[in-house]
GROMACS .gro file of C-alpha atoms in nm:
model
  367
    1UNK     CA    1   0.000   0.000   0.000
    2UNK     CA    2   0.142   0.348  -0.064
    3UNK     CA    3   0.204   0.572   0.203
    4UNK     CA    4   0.056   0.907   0.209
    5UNK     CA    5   0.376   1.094   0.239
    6UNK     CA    6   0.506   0.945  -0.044
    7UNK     CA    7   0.280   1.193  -0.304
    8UNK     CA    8   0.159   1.457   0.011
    9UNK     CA    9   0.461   1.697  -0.086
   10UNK     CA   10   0.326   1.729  -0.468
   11UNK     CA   11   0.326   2.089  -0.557
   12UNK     CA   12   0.062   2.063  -0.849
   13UNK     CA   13  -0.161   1.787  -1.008
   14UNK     CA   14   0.075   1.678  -1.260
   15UNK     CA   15   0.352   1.570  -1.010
   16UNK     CA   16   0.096   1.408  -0.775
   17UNK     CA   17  -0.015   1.239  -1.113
   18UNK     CA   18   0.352   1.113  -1.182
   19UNK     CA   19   0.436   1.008  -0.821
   20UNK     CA   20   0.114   0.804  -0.787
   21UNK     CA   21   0.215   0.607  -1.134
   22UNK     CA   22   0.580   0.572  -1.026
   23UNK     CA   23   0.455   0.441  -0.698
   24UNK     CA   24   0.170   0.194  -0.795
   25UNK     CA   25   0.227   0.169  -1.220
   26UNK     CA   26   0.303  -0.166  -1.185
   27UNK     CA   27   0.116  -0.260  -0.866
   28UNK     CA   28  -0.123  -0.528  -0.810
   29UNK     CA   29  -0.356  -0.306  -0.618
   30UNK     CA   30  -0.598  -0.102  -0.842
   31UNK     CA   31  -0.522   0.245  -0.764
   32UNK     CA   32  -0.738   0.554  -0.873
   33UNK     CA   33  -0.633   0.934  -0.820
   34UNK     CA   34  -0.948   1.197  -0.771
   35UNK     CA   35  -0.882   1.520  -0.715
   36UNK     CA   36  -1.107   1.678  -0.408
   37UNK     CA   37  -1.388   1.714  -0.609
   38UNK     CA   38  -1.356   1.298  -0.642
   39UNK     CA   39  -1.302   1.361  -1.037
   40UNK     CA   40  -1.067   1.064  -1.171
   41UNK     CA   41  -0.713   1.181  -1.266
   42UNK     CA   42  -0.569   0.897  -1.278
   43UNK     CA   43  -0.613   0.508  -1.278
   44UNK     CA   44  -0.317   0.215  -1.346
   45UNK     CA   45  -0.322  -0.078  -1.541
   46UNK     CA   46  -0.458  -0.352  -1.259
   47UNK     CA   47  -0.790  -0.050  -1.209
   48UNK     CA   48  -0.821  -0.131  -1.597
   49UNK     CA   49  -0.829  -0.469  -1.575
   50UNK     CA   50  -1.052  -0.515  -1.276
   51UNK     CA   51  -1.311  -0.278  -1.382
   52UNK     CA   52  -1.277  -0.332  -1.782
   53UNK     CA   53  -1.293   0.060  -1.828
   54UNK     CA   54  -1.032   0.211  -2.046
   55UNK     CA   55  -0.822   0.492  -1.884
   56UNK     CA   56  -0.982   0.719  -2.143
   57UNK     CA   57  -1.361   0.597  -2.042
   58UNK     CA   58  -1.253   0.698  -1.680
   59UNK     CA   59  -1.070   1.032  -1.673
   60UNK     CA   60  -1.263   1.326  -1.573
   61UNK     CA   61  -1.566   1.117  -1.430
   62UNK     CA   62  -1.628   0.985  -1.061
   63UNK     CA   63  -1.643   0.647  -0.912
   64UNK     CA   64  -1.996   0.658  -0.902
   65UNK     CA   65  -1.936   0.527  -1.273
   66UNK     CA   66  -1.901   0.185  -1.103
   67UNK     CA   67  -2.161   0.223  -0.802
   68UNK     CA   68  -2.348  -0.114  -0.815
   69UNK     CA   69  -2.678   0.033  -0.646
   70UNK     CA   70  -2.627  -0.253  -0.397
   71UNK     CA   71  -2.528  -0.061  -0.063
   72UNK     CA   72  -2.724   0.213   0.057
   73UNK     CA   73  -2.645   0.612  -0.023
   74UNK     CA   74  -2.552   0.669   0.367
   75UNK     CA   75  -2.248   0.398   0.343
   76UNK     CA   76  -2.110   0.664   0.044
   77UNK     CA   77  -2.203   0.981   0.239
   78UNK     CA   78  -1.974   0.812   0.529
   79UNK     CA   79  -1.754   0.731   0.302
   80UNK     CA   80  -1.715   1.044   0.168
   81UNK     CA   81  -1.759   1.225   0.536
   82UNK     CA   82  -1.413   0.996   0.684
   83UNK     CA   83  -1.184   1.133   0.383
   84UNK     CA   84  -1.314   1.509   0.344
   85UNK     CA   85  -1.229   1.502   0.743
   86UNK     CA   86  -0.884   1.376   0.655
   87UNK     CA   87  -0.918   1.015   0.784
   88UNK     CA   88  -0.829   0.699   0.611
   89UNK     CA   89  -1.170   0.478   0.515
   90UNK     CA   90  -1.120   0.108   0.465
   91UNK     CA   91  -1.406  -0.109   0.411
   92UNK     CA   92  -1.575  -0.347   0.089
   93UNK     CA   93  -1.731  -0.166  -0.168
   94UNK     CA   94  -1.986  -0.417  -0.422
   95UNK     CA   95  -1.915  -0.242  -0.761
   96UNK     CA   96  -1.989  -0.318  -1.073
   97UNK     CA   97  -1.772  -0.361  -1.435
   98UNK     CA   98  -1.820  -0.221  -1.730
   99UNK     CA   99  -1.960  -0.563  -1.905
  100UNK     CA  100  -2.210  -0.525  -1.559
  101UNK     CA  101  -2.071  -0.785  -1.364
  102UNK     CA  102  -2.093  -0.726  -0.979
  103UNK     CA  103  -1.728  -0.783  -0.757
  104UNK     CA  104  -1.627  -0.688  -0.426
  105UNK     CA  105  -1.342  -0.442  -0.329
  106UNK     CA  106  -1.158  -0.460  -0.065
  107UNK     CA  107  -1.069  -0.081  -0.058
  108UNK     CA  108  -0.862   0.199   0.103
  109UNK     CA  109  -0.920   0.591   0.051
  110UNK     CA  110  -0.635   0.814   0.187
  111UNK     CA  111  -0.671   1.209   0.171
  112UNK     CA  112  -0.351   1.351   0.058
  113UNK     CA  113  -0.231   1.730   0.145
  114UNK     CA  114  -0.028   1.998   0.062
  115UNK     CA  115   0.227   2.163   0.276
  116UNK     CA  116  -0.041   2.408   0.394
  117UNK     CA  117  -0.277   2.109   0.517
  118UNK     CA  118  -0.501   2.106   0.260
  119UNK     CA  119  -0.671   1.827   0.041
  120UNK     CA  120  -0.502   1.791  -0.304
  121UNK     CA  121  -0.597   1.437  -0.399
  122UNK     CA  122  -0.780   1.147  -0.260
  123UNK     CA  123  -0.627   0.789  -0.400
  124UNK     CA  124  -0.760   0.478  -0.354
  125UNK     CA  125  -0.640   0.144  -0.348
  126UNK     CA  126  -0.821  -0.170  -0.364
  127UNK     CA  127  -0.851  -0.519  -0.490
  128UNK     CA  128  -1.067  -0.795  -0.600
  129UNK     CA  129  -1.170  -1.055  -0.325
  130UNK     CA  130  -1.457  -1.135  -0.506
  131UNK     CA  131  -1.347  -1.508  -0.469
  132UNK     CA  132  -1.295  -1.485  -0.105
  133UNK     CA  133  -1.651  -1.332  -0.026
  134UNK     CA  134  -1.808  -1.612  -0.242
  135UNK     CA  135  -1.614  -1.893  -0.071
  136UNK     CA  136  -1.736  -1.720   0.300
  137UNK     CA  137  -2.089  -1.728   0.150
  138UNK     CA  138  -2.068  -2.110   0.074
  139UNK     CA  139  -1.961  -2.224   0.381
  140UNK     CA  140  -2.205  -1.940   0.588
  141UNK     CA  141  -2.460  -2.101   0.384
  142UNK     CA  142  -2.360  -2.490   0.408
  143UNK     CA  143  -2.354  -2.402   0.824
  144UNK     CA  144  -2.723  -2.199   0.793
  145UNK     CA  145  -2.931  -2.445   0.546
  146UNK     CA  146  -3.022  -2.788   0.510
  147UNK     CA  147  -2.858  -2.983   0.222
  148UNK     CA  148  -3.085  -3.203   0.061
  149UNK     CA  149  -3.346  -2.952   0.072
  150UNK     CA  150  -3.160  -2.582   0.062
  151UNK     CA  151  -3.401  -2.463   0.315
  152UNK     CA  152  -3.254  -2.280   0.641
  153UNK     CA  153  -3.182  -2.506   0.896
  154UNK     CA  154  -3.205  -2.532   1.318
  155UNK     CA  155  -2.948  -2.242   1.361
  156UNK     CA  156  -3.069  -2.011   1.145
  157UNK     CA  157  -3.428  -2.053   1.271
  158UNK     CA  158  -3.319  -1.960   1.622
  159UNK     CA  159  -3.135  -1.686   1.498
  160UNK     CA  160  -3.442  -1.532   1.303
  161UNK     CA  161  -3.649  -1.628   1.604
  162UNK     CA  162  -3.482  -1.426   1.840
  163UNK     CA  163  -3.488  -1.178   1.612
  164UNK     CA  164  -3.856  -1.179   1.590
  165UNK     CA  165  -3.924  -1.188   1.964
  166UNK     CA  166  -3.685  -0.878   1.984
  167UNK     CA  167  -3.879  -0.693   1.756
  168UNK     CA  168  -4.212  -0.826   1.942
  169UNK     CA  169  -4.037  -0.695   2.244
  170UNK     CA  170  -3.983  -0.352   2.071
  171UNK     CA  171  -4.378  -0.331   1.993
  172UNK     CA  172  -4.357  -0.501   1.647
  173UNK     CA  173  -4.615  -0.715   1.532
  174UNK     CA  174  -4.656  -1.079   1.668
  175UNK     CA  175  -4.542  -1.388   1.501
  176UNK     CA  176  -4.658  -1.780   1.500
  177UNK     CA  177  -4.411  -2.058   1.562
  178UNK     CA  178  -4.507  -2.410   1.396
  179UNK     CA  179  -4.377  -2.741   1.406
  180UNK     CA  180  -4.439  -2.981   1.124
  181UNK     CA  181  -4.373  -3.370   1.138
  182UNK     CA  182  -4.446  -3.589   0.852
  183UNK     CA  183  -4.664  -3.871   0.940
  184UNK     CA  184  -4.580  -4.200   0.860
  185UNK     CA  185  -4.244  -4.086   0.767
  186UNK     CA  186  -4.053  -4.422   0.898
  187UNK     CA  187  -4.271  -4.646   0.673
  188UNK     CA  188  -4.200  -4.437   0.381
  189UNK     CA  189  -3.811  -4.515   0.443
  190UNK     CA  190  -3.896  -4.855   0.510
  191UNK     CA  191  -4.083  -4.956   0.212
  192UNK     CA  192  -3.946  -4.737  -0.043
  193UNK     CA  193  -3.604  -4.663   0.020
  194UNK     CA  194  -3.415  -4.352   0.163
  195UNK     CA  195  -3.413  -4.230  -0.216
  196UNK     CA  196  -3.778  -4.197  -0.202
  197UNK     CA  197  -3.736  -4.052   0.137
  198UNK     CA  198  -3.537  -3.806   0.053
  199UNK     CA  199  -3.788  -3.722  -0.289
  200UNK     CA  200  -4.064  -3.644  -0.027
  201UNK     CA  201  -3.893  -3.474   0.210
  202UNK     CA  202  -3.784  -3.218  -0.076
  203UNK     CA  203  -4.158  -3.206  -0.165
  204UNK     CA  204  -4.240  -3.128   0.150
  205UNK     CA  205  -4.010  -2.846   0.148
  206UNK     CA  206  -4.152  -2.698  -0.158
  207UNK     CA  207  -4.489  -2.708  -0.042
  208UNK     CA  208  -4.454  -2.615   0.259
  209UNK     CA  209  -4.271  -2.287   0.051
  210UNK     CA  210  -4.541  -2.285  -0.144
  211UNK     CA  211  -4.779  -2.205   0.115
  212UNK     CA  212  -4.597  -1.882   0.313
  213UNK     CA  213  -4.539  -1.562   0.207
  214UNK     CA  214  -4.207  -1.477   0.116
  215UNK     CA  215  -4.120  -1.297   0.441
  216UNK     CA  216  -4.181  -1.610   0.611
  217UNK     CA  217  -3.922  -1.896   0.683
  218UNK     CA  218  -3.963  -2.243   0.633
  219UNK     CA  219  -3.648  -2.448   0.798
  220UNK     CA  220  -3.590  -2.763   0.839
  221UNK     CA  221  -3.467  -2.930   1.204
  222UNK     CA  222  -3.389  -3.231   1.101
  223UNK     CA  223  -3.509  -3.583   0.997
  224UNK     CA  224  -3.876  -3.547   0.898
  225UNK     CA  225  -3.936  -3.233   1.125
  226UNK     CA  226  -3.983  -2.907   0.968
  227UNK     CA  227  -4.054  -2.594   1.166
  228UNK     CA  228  -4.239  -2.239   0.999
  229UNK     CA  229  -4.193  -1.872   1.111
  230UNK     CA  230  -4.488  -1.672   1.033
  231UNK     CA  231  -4.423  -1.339   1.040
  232UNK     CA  232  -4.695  -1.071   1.106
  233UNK     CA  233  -4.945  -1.346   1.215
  234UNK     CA  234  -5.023  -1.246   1.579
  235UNK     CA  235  -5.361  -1.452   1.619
  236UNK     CA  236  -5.486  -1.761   1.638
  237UNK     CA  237  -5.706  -1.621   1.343
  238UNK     CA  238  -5.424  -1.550   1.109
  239UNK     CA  239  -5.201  -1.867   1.208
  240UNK     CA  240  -5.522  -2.103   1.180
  241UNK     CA  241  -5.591  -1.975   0.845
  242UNK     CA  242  -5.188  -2.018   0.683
  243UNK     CA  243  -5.178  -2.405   0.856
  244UNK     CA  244  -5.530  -2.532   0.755
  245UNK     CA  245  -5.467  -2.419   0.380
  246UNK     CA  246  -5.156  -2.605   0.429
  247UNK     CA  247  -5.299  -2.932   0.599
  248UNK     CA  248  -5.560  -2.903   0.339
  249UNK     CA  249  -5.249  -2.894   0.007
  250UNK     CA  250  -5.096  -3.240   0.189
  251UNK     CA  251  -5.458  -3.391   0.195
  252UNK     CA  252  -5.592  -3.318  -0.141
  253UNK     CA  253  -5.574  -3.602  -0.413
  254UNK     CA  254  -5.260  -3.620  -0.618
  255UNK     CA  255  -5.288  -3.440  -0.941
  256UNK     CA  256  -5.188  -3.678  -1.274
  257UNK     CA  257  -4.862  -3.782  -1.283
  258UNK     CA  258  -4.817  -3.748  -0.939
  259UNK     CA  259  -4.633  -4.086  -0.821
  260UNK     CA  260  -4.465  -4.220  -0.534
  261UNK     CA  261  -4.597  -4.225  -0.154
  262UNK     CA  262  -4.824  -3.900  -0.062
  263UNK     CA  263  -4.693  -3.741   0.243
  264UNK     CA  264  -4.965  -3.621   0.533
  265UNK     CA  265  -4.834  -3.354   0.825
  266UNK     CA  266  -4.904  -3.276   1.192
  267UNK     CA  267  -4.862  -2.925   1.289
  268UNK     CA  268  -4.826  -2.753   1.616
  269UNK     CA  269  -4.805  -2.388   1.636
  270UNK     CA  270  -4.735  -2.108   1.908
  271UNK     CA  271  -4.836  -1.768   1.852
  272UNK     CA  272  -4.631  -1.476   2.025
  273UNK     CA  273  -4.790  -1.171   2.091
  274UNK     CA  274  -4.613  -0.990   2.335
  275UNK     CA  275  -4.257  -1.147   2.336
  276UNK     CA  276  -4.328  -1.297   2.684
  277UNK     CA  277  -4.174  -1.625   2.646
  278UNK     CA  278  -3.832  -1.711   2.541
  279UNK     CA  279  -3.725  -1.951   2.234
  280UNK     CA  280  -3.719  -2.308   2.465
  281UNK     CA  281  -4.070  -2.217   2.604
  282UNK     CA  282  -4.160  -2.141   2.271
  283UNK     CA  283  -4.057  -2.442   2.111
  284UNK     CA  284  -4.173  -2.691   2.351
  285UNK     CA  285  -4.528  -2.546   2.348
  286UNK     CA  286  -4.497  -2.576   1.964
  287UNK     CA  287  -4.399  -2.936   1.989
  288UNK     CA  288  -4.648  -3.019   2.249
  289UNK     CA  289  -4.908  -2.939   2.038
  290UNK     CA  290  -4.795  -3.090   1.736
  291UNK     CA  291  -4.745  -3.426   1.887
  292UNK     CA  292  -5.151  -3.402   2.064
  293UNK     CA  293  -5.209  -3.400   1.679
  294UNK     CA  294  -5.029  -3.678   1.647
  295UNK     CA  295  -5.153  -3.841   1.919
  296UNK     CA  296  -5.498  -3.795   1.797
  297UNK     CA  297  -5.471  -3.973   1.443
  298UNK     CA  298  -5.241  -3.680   1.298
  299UNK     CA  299  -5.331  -3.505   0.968
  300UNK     CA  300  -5.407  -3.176   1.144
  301UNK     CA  301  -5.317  -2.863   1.298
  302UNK     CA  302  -5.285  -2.709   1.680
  303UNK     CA  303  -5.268  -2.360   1.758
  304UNK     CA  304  -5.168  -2.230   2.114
  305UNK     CA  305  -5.086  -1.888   2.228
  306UNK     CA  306  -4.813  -1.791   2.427
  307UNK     CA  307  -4.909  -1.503   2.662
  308UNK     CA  308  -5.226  -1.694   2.783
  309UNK     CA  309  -5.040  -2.028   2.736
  310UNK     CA  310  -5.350  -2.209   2.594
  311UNK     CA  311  -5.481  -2.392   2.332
  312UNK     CA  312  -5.710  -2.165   2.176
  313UNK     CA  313  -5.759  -2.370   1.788
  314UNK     CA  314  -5.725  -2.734   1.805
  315UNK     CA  315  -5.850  -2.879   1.430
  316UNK     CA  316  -5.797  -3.263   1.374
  317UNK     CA  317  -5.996  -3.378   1.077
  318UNK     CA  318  -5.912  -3.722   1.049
  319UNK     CA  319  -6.037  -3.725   1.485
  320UNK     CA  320  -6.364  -3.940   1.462
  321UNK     CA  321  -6.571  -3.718   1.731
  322UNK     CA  322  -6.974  -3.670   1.726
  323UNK     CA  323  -7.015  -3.320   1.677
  324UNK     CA  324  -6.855  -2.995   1.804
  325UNK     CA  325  -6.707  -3.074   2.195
  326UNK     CA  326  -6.570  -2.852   2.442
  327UNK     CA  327  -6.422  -2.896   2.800
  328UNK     CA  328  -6.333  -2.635   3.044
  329UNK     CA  329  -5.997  -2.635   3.151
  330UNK     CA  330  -5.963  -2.444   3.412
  331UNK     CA  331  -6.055  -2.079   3.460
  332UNK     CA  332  -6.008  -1.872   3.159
  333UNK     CA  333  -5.900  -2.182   2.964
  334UNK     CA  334  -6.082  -2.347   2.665
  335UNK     CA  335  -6.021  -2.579   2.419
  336UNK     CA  336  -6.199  -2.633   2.058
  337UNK     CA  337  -6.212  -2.968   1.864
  338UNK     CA  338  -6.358  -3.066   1.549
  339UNK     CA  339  -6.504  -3.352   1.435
  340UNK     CA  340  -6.408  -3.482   1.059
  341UNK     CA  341  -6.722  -3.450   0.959
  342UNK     CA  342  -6.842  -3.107   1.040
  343UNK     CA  343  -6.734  -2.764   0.874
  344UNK     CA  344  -6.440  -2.552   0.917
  345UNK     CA  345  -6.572  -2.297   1.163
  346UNK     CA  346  -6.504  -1.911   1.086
  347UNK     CA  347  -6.260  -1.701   1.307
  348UNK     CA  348  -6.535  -1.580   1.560
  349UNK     CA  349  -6.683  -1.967   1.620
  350UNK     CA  350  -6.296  -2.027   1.713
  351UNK     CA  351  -6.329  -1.830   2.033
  352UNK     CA  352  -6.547  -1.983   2.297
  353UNK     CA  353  -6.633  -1.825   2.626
  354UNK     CA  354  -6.391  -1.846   2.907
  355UNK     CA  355  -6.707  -1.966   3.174
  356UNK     CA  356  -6.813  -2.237   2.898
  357UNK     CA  357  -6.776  -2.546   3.065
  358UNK     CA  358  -6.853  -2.884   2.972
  359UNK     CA  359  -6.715  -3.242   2.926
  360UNK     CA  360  -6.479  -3.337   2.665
  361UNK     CA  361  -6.313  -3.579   2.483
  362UNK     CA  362  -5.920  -3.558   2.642
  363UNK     CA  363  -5.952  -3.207   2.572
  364UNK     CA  364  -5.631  -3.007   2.697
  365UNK     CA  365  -5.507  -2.681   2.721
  366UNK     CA  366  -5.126  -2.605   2.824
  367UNK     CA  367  -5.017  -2.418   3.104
   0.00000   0.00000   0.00000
């Protein structure tokens, strides 16, 4: 890297000009010379052949001729704040070629000054790690996702997790936690093969993409366990809505040309309103509910909420039940179960009274 005082003592443009290509001519580094207006004066031959601009395409015009549009205008304005107060910036700039081909620089700015104190010049030097950011990415992505099916996996669901608590915590909207287990999922391996296995466990994935927004995440933890993070969705209303049409997609008939074994999920869910419980609470009320689906035949959906702790929606079509039961679980506490037979109830026939009391069918609500 050249050193400042190497050109500082230039007395005009042209000799700043010479030093800089006696200095870095031949030099690995990419160097560009702006004068304090950040107008290019000069550039050397590795600028040229990182960038593909010609010396003569670059004179007289700024670096913003390469701005990629990918970082936001307050990283330049800082940029540009550090050297006009006569301080070094380092950092990695995302800029783009002339042919429009995005790389990463790995860049230094120094101001350089006359004898007086003032700024003359500003030169950069920087190179291409372009290769090194995209190997980083691979392996932050091999240690965050899933492999067979590319979806994030148990670490980066608990890092966007306690991300969304935080923001619930902040007074940001609520979120729903689910849990999904594929039923059946050991006889699959069994009498197909863990190549078939693997085929619906992928299909799972995608339709289990298929059925969020994009905002949400779909991860999976491992096995045949696959776990959703609903954004936004702060009711029992909202979660009960996403999971039934979801339930519903793994039930429906295959469509033509549809082989192989059809694949039928259990989901439990959690909804977080306030932030009040942490990420193990969380999780376990998740998977408590998912496996009383399970328990109950499977092929269906729970929905608890976490600031009451209670089971609020509790929708198991495949349960063979006669007619619409509810038990009273304590005070404040009540549960809602479905039989296969009857209708989806609407958002307000989800809610029951907190003094309805009655006697149910293993009814339970979780404290």
């Amino acid at each position: 890297m050249v050193e400042t005082r190497d050109v500082a003592s230039a007395g005009n443009a042209g000799e700043a000009v010479e030093r800089v290509d006696w200095l870095m001519g031949g030099a690995a580094e990419a160097a560009m010379l702006t004068d304090p207006a950040g107008r290019i004066v000069y550039v050397n031959a590795a600028f040229i052949e990182m960038t593909g601009y010609g010396r003569d395409e670059v004179l007289g015009r700024t670096p913003a001729l390469m701005k990629s549009g990918e970082q936001p205008a307050q990283f330049y304005r800082d940029l540009w704040r550090v050297v006009c107060d006569g301080r070094e910036f380092r950092g990695l700039l995302v800029n783009r070629r002339k042919n429009g081909e995005l790389f990463h620089e790995e860049k230094a700015i120094r101001p350089l000054f006359d004898a007086a104190g003032r700024i003359t010049h500003f030169l950069s030097c920087g190179r291409d790690v372009s290769d090194r950011v995209a190997a980083l990415a691979r392996l932050h992505r091999a240690a965050t996702h899933d492999a067979l099916t590319g979806l994030p996996n148990r670490l980066l669901l608990l890092e966007r997790l306690g991300a969304a608590i935080a923001r619930v915590r902040d007074g940001g909207a609520g979120f729903t936690l689910a849990l999904v287990d594929i039923d059946d999922f050991k006889r699959v391996n069994d009498e197909h093969g863990h190549a078939i296995g693997d085929a619906v466990l992928q299909g799972v994935a995608r339709r289990l993409q298929q059925g969020v927004r994009k905002a949400d995440t779909v991860a999976r933890l491992g096995g045949d366990e696959f776990a959703l993070l609903l954004e936004g969705s702060c009711d029992e209303a909202d979660a009960s809505q996403v999971l039934r049409a979801i339930v519903d997609t793994f039930a429906a008939a295959p469509r033509p040309g549809q082989e192989g074994p059809r694949a039928r999920v259990s989901i439990g869910a959690c909804v977080d309103r306030a932030g009040l419980l942490g990420m193990p609470r969380l999780l376990e009320l998740a998977d408590r509910a998912m496996y009383e689906v399970k328990r109950d035949g499977g092929r269906g959906f729970r929905v608890c909420v976490a600031d009451a702790a209670k089971v609020l929606v509790e929708q198991t079509p495949v349960q063979a039940l006669r007619g619409l039961d509810t038990a009273g679980c304590g005070s404040g506490e009540r549960s809602l179960r479905i039989r296969s037979d009857a209708p989806w109830p609407t958002a307000a026939e989800t809610v029951l009274p907190s003094a309805q009391k009655g006697v149910g069918h293993g009814s339970m609500a979780y404290r």
